[in-house]
XYZ file of N, CA and C in Angstrom:
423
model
N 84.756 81.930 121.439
C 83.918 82.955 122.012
C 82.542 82.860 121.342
N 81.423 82.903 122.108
C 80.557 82.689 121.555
C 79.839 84.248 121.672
N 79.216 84.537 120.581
C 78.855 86.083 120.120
C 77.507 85.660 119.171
N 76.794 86.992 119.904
C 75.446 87.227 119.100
C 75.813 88.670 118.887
N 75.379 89.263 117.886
C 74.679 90.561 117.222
C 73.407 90.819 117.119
N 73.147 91.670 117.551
C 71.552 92.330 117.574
C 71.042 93.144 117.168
N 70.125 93.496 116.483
C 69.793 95.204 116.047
C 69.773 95.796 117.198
N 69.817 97.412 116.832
C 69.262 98.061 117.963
C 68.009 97.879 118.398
N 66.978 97.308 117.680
C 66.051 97.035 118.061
C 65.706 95.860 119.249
N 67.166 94.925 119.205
C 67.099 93.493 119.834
C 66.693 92.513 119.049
N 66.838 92.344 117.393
C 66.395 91.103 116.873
C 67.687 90.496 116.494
N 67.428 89.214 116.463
C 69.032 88.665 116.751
C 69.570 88.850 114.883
N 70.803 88.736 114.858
C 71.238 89.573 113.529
C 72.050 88.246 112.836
N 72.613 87.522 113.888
C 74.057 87.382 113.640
C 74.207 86.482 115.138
N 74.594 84.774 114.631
C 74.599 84.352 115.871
C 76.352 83.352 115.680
N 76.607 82.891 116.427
C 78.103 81.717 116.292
C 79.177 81.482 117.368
N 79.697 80.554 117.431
C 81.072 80.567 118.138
C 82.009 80.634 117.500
N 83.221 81.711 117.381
C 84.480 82.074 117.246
C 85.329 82.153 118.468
N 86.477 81.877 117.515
C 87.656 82.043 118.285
C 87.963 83.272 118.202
N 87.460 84.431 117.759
C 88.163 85.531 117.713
C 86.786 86.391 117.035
N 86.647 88.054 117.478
C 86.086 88.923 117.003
C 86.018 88.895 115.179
N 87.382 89.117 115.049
C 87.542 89.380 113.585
C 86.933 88.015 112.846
N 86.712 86.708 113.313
C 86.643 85.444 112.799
C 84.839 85.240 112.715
N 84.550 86.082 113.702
C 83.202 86.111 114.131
C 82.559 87.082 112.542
N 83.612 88.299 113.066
C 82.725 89.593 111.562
C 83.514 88.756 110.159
N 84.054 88.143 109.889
C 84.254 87.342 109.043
C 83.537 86.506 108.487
N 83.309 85.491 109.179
C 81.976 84.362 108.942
C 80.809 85.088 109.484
N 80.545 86.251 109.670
C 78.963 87.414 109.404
C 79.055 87.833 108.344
N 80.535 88.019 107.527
C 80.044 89.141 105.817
C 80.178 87.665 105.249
N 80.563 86.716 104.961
C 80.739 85.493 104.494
C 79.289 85.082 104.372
N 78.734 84.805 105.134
C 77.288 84.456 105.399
C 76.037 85.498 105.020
N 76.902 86.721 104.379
C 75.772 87.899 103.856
C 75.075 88.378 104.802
N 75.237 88.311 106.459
C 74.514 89.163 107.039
C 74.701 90.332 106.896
N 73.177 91.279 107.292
C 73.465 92.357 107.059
C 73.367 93.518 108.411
N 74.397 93.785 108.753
C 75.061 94.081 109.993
C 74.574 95.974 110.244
N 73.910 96.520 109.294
C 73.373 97.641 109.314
C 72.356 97.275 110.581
N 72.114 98.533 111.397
C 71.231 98.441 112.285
C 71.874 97.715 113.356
N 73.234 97.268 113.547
C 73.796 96.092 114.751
C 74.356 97.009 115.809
N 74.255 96.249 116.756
C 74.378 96.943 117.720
C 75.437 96.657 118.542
N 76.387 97.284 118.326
C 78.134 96.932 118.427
C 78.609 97.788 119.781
N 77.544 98.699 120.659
C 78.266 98.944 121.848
C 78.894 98.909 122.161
N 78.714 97.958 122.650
C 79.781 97.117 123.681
C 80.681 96.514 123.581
N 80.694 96.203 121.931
C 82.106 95.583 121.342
C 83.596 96.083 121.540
N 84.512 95.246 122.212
C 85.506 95.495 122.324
C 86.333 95.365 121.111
N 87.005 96.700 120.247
C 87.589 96.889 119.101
C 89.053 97.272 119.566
N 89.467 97.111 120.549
C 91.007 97.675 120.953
C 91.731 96.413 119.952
N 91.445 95.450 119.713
C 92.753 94.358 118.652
C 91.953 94.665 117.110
N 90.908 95.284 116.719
C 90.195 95.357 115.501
C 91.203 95.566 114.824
N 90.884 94.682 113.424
C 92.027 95.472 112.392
C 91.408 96.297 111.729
N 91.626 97.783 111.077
C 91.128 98.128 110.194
C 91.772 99.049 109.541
N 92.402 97.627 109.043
C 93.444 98.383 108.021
C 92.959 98.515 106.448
N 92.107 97.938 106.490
C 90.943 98.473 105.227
C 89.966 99.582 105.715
N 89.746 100.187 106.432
C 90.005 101.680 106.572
C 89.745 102.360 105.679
N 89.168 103.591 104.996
C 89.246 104.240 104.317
C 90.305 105.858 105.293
N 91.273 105.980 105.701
C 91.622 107.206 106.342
C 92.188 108.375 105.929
N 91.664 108.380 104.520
C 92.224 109.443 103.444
C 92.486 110.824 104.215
N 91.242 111.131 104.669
C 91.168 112.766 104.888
C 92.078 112.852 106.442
N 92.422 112.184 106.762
C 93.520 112.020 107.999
C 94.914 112.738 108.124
N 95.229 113.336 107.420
C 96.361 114.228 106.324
C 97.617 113.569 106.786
N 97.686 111.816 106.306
C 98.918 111.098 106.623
C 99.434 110.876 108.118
N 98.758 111.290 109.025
C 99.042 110.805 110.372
C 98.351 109.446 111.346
N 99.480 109.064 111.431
C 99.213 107.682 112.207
C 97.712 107.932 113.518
N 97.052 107.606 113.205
C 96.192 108.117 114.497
C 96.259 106.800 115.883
N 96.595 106.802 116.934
C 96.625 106.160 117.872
C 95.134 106.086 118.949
N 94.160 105.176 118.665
C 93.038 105.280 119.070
C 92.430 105.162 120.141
N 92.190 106.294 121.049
C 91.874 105.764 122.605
C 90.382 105.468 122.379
N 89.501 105.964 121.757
C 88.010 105.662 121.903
C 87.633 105.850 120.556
N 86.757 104.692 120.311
C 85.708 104.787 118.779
C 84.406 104.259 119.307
N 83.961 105.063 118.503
C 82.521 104.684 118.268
C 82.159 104.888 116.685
N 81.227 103.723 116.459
C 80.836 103.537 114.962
C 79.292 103.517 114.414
N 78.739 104.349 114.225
C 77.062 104.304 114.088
C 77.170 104.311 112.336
N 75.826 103.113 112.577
C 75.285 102.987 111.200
C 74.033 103.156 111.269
N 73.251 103.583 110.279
C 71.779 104.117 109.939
C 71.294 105.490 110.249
N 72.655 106.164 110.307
C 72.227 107.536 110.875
C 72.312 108.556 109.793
N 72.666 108.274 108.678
C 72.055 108.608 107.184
C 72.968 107.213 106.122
N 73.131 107.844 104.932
C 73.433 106.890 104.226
C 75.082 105.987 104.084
N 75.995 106.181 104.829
C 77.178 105.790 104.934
C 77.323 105.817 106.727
N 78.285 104.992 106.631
C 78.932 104.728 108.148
C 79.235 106.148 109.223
N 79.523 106.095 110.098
C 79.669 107.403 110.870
C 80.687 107.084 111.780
N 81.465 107.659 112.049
C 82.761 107.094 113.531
C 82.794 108.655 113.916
N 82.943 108.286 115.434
C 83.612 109.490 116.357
C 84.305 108.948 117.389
N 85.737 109.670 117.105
C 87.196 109.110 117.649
C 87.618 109.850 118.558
N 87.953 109.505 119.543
C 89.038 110.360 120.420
C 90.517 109.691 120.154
N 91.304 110.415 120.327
C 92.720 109.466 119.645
C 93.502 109.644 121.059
N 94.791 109.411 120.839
C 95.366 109.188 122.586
C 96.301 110.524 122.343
N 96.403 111.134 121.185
C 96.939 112.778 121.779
C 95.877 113.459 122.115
N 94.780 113.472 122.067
C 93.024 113.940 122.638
C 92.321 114.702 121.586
N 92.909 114.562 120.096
C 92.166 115.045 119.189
C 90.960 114.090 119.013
N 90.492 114.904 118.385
C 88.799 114.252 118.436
C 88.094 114.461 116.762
N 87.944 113.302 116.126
C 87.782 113.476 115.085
C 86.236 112.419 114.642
N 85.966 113.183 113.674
C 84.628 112.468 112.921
C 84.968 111.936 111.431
N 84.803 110.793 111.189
C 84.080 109.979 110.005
C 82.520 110.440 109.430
N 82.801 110.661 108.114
C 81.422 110.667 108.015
C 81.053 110.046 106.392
N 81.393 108.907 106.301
C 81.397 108.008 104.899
C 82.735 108.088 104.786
N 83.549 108.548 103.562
C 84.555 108.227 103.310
C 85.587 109.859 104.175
N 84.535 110.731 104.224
C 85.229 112.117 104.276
C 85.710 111.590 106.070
N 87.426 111.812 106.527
C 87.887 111.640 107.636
C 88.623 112.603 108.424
N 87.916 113.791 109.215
C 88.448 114.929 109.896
C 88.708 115.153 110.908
N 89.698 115.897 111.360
C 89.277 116.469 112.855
C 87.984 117.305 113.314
N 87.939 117.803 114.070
C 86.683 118.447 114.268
C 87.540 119.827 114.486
N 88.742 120.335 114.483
C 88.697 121.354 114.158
C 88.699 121.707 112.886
N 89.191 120.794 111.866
C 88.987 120.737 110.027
C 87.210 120.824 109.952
N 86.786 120.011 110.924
C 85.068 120.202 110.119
C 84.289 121.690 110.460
N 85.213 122.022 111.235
C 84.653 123.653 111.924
C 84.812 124.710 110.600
N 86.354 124.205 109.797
C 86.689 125.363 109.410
C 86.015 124.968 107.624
N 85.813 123.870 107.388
C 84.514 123.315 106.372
C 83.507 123.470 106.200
N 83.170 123.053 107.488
C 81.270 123.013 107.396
C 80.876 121.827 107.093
N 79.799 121.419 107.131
C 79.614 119.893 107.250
C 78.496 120.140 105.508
N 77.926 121.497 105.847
C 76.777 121.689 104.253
C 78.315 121.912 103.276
N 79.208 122.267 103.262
C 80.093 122.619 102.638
C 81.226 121.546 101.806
N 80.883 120.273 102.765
C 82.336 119.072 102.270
C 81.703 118.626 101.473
N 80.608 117.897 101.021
C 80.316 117.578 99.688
C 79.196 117.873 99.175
N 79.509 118.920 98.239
C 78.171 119.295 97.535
C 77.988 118.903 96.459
N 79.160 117.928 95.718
C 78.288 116.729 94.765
C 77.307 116.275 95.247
N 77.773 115.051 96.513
C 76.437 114.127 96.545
C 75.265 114.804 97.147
N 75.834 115.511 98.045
C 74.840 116.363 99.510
C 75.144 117.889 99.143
N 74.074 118.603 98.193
C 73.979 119.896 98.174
C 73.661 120.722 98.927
N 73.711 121.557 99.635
C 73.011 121.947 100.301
C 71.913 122.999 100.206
N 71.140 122.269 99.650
C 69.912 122.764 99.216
C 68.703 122.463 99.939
N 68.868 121.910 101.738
C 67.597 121.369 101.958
C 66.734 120.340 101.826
N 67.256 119.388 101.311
C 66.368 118.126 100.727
C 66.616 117.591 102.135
N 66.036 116.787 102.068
C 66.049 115.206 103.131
C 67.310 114.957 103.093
N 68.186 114.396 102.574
C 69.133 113.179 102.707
C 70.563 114.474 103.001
N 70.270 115.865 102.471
C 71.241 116.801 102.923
C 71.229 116.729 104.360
N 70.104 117.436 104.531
C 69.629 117.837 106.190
C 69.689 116.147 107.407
N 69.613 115.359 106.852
C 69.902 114.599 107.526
C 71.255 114.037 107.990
N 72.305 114.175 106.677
C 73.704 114.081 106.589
C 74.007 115.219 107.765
N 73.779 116.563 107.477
C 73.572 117.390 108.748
C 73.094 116.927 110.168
N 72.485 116.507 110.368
C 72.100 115.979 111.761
C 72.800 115.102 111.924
N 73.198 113.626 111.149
C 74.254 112.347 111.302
C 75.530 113.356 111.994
N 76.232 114.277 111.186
C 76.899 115.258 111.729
C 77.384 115.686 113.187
N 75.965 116.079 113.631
C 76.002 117.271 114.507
C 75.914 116.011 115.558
N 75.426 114.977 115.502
C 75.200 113.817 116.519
C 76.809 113.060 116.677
N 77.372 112.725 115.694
C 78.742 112.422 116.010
C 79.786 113.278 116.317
N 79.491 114.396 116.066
C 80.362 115.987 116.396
C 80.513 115.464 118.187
N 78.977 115.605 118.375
C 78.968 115.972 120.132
C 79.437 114.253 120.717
N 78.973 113.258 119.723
C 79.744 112.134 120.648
C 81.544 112.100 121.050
N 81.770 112.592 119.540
C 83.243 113.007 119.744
C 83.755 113.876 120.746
N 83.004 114.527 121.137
C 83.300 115.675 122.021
C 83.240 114.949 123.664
N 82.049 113.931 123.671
C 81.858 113.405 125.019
C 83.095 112.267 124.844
N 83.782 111.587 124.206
C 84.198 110.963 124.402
C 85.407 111.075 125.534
């Protein structure tokens, strides 16, 4: 299969022929690209493995995945919003992994006020918006 990666911007990121997705993002971290800013749309992840995963905050349930989506650069860690195939709908937001009825009854200024106080700075208020943007993708999904 031959596969390019692109920023969102459209600059090419990441070019090759694989036999396989995973062989492709393989020989991309192998090669030190840096895949922040890529623009994975359209990528078909239904065989993805990711069993390196971080799914701590998942409270031990197998999640069965009808829809993901994965945004990067929308503050400082990764972002996913899941619909699963019982129709819960859950957000990633770095390592922290919830439903969205758990992030209701949290708060998003509330889950980590080590790194992200909520005191208003930049990188809080933005973690807030990364948030509120994968909240509602989860919701459209």
């Amino acid at each position: 299969m031959k596969l390019k990666i692109n920023s969102v911007f459209g600059k090419l990121i990441f070019e090759g022929d694989f036999p396989s997705m995973k062989e492709c993002l393989l020989a991309a971290a192998k090669s030190g690209a840096d895949l922040r800013g890529a623009d994975l749309s359209s990528a078909n992840l239904s065989n993805a493995n990711l069993s390196g995963a971080d799914l701590s905050g998942a409270d031990g349930k197998k999640l069965k995945i009808s829809k993901l989506k994965v945004f990067t650069g929308l503050y400082k860690y990764q972002v996913w919003a899941l619909l699963a195939k019982d129709g819960s709908r859950w957000v990633r937001m770095g390592c922290l992994f919830r439903s969205l009825d758990d992030w209701e009854k949290i708060g998003i200024r509330e889950s980590n006020n080590k790194e992200f106080p909520d005191d208003g700075s930049e990188k809080s208020e933005e973690r807030a918006r990364a948030f509120e943007f994968a909240k509602r993708e989860a919701e459209l999904l």
